[in-house]
Coordinates of C-alpha atoms and ligand atoms in Angstrom, one line a residue:
X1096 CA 119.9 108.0 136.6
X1097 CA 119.7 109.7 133.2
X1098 CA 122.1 106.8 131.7
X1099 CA 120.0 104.0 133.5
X1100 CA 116.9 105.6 131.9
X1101 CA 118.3 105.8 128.6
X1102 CA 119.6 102.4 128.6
X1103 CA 116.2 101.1 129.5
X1104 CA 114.4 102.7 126.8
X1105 CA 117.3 101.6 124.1
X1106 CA 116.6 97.9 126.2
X1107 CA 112.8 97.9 125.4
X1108 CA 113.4 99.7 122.2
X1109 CA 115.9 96.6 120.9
X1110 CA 113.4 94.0 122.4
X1111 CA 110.8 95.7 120.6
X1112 CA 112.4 95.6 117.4
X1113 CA 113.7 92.5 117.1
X1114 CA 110.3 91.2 118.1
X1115 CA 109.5 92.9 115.1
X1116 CA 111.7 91.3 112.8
X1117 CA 111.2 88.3 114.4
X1118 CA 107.4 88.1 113.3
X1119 CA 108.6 89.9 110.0
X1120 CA 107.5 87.9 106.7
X1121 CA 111.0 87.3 105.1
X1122 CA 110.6 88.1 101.5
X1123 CA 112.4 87.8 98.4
X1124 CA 111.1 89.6 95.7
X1125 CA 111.8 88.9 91.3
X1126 CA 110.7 91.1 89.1
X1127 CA 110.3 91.8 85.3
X1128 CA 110.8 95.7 86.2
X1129 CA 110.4 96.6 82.8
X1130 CA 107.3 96.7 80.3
X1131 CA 104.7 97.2 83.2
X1132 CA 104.6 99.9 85.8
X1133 CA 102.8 97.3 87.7
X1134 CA 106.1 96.0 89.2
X1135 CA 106.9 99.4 90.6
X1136 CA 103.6 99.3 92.5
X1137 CA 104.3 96.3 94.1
X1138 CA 108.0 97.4 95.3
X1139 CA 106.4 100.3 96.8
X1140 CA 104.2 98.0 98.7
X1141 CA 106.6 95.5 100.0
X1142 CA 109.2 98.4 100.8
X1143 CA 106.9 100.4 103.3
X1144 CA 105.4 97.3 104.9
X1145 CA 106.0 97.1 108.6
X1146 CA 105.2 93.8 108.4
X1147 CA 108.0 92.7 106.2
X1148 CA 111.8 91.9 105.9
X1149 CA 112.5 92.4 102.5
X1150 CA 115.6 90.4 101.7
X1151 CA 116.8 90.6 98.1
X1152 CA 115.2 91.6 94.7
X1153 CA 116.2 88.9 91.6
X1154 CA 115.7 91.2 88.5
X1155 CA 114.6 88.8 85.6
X1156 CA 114.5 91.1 82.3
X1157 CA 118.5 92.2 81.7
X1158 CA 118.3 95.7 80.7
X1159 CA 120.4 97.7 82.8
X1160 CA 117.6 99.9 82.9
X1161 CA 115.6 97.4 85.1
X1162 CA 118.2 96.8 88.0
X1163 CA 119.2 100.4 88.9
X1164 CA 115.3 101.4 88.3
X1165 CA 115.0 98.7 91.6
X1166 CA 117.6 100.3 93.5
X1167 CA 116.2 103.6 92.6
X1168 CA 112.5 102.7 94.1
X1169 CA 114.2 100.8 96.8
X1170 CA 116.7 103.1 98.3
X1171 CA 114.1 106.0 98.6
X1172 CA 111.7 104.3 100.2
X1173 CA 113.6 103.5 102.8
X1174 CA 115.9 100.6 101.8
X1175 CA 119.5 101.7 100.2
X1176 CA 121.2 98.7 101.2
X1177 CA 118.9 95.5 100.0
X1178 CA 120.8 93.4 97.8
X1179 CA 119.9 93.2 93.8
X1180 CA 120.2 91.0 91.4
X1181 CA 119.8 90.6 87.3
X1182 CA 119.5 88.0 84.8
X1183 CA 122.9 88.7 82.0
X1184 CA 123.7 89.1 79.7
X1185 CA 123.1 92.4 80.4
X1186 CA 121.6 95.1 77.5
X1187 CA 120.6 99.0 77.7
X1188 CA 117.5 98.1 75.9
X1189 CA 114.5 100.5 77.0
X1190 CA 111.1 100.0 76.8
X1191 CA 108.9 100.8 73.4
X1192 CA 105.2 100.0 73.6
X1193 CA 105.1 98.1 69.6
X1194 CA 101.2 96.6 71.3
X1195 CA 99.6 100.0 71.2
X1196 CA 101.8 102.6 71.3
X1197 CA 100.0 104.3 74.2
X1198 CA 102.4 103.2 76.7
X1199 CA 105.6 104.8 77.9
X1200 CA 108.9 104.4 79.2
X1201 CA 110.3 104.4 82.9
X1202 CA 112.8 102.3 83.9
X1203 CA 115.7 104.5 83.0
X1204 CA 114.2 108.1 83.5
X1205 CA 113.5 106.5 87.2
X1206 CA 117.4 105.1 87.2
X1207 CA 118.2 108.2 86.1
X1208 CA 116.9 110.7 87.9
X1209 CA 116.7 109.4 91.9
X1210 CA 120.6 107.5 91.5
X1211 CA 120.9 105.7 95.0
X1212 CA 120.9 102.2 96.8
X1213 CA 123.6 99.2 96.3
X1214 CA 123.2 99.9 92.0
X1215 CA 124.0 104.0 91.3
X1216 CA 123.3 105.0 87.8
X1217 CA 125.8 103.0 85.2
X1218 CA 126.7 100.3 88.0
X1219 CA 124.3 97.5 86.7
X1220 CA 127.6 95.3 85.9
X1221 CA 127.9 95.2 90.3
X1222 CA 124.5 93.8 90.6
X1223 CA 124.7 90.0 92.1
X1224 CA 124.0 86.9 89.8
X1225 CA 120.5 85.7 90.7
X1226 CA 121.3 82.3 91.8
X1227 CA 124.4 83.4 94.1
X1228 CA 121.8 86.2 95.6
X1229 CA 119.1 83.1 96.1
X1230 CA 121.2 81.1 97.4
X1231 CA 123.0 83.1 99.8
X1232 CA 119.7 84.7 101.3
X1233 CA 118.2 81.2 101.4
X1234 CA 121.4 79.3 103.4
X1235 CA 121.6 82.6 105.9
X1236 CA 118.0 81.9 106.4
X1237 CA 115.8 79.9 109.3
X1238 CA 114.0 76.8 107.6
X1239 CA 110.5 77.0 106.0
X1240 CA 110.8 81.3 106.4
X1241 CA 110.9 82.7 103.1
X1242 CA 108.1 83.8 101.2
X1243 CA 109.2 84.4 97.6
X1244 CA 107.1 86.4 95.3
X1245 CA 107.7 85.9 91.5
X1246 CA 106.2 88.9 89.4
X1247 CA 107.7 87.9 86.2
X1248 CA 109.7 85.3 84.5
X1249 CA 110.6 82.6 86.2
X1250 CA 114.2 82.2 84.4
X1251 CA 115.8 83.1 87.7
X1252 CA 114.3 80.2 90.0
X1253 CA 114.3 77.9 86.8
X1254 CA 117.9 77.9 87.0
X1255 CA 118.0 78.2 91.3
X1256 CA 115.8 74.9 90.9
X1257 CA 119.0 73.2 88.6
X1258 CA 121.8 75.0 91.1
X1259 CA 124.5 73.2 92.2
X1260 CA 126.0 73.6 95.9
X1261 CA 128.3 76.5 96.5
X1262 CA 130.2 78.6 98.7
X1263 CA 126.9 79.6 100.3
X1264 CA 125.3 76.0 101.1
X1265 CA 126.1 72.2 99.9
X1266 CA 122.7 71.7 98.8
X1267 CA 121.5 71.6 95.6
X1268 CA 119.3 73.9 94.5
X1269 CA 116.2 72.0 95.2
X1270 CA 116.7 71.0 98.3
X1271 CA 117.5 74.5 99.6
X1272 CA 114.4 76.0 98.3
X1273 CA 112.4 72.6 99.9
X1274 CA 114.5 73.4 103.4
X1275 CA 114.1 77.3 102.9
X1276 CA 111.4 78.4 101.4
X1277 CA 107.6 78.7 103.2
X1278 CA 105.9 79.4 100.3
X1279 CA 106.0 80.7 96.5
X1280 CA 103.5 83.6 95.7
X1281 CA 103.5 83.8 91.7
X1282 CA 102.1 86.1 89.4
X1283 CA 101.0 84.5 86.1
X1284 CA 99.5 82.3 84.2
X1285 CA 95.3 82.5 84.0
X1286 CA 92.7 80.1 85.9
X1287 CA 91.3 77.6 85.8
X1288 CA 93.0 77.8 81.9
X1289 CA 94.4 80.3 79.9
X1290 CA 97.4 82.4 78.4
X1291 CA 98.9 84.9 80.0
X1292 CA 102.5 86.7 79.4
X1293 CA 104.8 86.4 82.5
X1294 CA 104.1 82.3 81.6
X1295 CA 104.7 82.8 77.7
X1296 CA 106.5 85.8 77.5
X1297 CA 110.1 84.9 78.0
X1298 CA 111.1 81.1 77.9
X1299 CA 108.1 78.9 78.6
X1300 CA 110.0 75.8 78.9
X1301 CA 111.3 77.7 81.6
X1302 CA 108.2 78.3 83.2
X1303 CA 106.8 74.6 82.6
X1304 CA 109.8 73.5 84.4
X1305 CA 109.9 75.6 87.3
X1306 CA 106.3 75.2 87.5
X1307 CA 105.1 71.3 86.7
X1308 CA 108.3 70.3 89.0
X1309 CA 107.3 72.3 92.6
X1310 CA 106.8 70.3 95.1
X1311 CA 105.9 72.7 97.6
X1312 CA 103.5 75.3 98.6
X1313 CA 102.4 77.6 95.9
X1314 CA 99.8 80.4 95.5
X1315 CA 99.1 81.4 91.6
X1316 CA 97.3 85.3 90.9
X1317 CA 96.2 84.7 87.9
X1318 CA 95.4 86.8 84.3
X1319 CA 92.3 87.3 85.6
X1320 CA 92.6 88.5 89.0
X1321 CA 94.4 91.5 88.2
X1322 CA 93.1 93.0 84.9
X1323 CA 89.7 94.7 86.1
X1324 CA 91.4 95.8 89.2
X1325 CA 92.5 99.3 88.1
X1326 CA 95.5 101.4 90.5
X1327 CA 97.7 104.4 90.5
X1328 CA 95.5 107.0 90.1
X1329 CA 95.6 108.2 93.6
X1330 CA 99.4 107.6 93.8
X1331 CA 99.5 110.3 90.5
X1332 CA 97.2 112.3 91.8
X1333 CA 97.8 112.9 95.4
X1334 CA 101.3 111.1 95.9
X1335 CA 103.9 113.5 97.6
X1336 CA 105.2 115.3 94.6
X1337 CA 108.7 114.3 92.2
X1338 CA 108.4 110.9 93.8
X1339 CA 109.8 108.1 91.8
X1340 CA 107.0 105.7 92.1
X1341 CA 104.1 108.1 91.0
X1342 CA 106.3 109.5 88.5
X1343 CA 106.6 105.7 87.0
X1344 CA 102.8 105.6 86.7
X1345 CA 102.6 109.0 84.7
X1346 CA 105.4 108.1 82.7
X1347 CA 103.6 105.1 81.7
X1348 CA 100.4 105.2 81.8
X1349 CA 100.0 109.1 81.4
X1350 CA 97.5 109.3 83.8
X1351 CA 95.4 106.9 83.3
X1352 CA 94.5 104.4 86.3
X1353 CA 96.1 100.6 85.8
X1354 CA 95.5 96.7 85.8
X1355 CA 96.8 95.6 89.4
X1356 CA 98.1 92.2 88.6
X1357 CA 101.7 92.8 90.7
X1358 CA 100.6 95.0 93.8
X1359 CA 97.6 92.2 94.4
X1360 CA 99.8 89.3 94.3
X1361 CA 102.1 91.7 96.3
X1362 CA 99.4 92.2 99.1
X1363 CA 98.8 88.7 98.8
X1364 CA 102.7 87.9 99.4
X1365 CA 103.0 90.3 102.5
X1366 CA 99.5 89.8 104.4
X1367 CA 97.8 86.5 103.3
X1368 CA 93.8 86.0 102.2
X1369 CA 93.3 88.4 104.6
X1370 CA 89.7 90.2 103.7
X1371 CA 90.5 90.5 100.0
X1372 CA 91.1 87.1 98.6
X1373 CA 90.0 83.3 99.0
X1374 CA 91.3 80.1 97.5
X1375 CA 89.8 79.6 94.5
X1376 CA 90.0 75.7 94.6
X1377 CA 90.4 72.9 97.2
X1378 CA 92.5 70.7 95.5
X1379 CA 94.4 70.2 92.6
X1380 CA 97.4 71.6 90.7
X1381 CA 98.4 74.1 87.9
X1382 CA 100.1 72.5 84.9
X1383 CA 102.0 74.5 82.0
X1384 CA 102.3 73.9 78.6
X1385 CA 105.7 73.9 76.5
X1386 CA 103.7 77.0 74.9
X1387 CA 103.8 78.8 78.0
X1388 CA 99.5 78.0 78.2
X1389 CA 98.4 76.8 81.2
X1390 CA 95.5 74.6 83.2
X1391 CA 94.6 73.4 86.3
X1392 CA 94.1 70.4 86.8
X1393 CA 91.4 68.6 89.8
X1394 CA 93.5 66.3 91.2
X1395 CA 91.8 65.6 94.1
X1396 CA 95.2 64.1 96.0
X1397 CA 97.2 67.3 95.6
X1398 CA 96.5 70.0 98.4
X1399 CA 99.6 72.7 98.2
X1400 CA 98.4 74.5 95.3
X1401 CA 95.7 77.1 95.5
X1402 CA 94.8 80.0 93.0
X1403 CA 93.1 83.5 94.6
X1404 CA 90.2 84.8 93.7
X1405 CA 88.7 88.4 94.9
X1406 CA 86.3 88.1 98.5
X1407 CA 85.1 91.6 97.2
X1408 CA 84.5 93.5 94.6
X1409 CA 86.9 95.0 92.2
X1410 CA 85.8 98.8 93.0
X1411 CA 86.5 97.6 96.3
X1412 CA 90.0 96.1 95.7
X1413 CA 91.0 98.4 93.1
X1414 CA 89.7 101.9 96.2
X1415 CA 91.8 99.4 99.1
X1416 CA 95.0 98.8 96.9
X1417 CA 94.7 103.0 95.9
X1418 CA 94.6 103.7 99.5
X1419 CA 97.5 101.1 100.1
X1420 CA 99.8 102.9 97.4
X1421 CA 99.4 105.8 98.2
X1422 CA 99.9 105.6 102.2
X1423 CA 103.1 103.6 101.1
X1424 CA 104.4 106.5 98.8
X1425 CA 103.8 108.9 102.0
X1426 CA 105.3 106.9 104.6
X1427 CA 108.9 106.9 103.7
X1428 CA 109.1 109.4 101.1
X1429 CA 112.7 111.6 101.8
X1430 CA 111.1 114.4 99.6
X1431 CA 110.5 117.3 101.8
X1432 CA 106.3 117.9 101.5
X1433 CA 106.8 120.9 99.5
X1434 CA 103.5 121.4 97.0
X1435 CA 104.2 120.7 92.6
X1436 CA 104.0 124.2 92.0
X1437 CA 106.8 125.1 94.7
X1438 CA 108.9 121.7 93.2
X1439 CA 108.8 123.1 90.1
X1440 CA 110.3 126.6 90.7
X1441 CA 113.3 125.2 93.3
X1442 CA 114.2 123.3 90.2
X1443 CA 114.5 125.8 87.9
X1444 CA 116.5 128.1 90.5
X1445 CA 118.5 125.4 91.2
Ligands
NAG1751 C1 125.3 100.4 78.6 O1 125.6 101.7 78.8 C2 126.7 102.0 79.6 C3 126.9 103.5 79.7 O2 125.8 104.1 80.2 C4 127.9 101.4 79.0 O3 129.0 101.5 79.9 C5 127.7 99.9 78.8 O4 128.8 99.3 78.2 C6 126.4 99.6 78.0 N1 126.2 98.2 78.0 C7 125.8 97.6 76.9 C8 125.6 96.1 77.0 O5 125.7 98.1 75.8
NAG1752 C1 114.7 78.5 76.9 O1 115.8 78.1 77.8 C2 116.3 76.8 77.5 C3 117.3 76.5 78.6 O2 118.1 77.5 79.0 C4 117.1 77.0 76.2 O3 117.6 75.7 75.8 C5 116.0 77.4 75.1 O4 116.7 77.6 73.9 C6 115.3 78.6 75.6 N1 114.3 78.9 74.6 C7 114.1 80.1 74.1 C8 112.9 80.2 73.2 O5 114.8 81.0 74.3
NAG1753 C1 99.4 75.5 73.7 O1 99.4 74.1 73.9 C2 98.2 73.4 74.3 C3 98.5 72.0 74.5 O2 99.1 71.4 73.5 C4 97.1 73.7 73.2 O3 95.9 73.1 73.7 C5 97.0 75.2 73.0 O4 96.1 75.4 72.0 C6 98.3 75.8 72.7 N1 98.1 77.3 72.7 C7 98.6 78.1 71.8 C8 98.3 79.5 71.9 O5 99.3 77.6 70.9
NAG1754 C1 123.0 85.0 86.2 C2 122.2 83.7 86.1 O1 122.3 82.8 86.9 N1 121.4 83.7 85.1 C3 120.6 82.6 84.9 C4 119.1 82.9 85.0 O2 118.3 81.9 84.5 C5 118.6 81.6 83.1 C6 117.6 80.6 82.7 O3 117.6 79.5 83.5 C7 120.0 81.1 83.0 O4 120.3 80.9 81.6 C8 120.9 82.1 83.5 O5 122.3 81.6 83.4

């Protein structure tokens, strides 16, 4: 009786969550984990969703610093064995702010100090090359399923894009993102014109390529979606203490609240317009510059390309994303809720 009950409840508990992963948004995630904390925000978001499978994370600045700092986030919230990958060659290079010299570094003191996941501190060299990593995830998955959110450069799916078939699939590269891929969520550029780093920063031929030659659903979050929409207070403040992704934000930002560009596009990628964003255009497409510039154009025959805009205020978005955060830092943290004052003293006996 006992065994029949218990393999009824490990039944509906299978049923249920497989159901779950079923309906799960399958997500690949590449990041510039580096000279924002931004990126960190956005982890923490799409590692605590219920409401996504988190596939792979495509690292595409190469300090070391940036892949294990990914791990680091990843494994403690909850994901120690998602698959990682980074642009080489690969450099310890750390993060100095030369713009104002008000920002700081986090990338390694995060690596350092919460070591875990598939990169432990030192082990940057075992991360996957991005294009094997895409194109693995991409052949293992269903057709038209994966979301792909780009938070960075767009090196990494420049050269997917110019891939070759391999050991994972026959296809080239383009036509196993067309088969693959539902739709690309990317953070950059500024609308309807404008100039913003993740487009310039890096290569911007890159960029122009990877963006004037989709041909498939795309959703831009532009320059200025993000910048007046300020975050991580509450995660400082009131996140559960000596937790990586709070400690980024002091260690950057020292305490101060910041732009949201990453974790919008991130809320974007994971739970559509939702009650937060709208279309900002019904037709038309985004065109980039070889300068890494970049304008939309009205052409009224093109319908897969849409820029967001906010449905409500940026108090309101910037209170919403704060509450976001900071219920994400909670929900999986494997820090025991002990208060900062008692944190402090176990560490010193220790
Ligand atoms: C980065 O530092 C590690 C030691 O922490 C060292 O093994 C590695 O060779 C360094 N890599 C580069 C590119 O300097
Ligand atoms: C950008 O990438 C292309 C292709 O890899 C390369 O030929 C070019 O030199 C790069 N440009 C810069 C500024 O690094
Ligand atoms: C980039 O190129 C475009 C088109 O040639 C030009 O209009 C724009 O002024 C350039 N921007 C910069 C910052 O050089
Ligand atoms: C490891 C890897 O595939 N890196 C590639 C990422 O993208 C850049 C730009 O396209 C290539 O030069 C690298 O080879």
């Amino acid at each position: 009786m006992l065994n029949l009950l218990s393999s009824l409840i490990s039944l509906v508990l299978m049923l249920h969550s497989s159901r779950w992963r079923a309906s799960a948004k399958r997500l690949i995630i590449d990041t510039d984990l580096f000279s924002d904390v931004d990126d960190i925000g956005a982890l923490l978001l799409a590692a605590t969703s219920p409401s996504v499978d988190l596939l792979a994370v495509n690292v595409n600045f190469p300090s070391s610093y940036s892949a294990i700092a990914a791990s680091s986030i990843l494994a403690y919230f909850g994901h120690p064995d998602i698959p990682i990958s980074i642009l080489r060659p690969l450099t310890n290079v750390t993060f100095f702010d030369s713009w104002f010299y008000d920002l700081g570094e986090y990338a390694s003191k995060v690596a350092y100090h919460w070591p875990g996941g598939t990169l432990p501190w030192g082990r940057a060299d075992d991360a996957w090359d991005p294009v094997s990593l895409y194109r693995k995830v991409l052949s293992e998955s269903p057709d038209h399923s994966v979301t792909i959110a780009s938070i960075g450069f767009l090196d990494n799916l420049s050269a997917l894009l110019d891939s070759k078939g391999d050991a994972h699939s026959p296809l080239p590269g383009r036509e196993l993102v067309g088969a693959k891929v539902s739709e690309l969520v990317v953070m950059g550029g500024q609308y309807p014109q404008g100039r913003e780093f993740n487009f310039y920063g890096r290569n911007s031929s890159l960029t122009a390529h990877v963006i004037n030659s989709w041909e498939w659903p795309v959703v831009f979050s532009g320059f200025e979606l993000g910048v007046g929409v300020k975050s991580g207070k509450r995660l400082m403040l009131e996140g559960p203490p000596n937790n990586p992704a709070s400690m980024a934000y002091l260690w950057y930002t020292y305490g101060s609240s910041r732009s949201s560009w990453d974790p919008l596009t991130m809320l974007y990628a994971i739970d559509g317009l939702g009650d937060m964003f709208e279309y900002a255009n019904t037709f038309g497409y985004n065109h980039v510059y070889e300068n890494g510039s970049n304008i939309w154009v009205d052409d009224e025959t093109v319908n897969k390309q849409y820029y967001l805009r906010l449905r409500v205020s940026e108090d309101e978005a910037s209170a919403e994303l704060e509450r976001r955060l900071l219920d994400a830092a909670w929900l999986r943290t494997s820090n025991p809720q002990v208060g900062t004052q008692e944190w402090f003293m176990r560490k010193q006996q220790a």
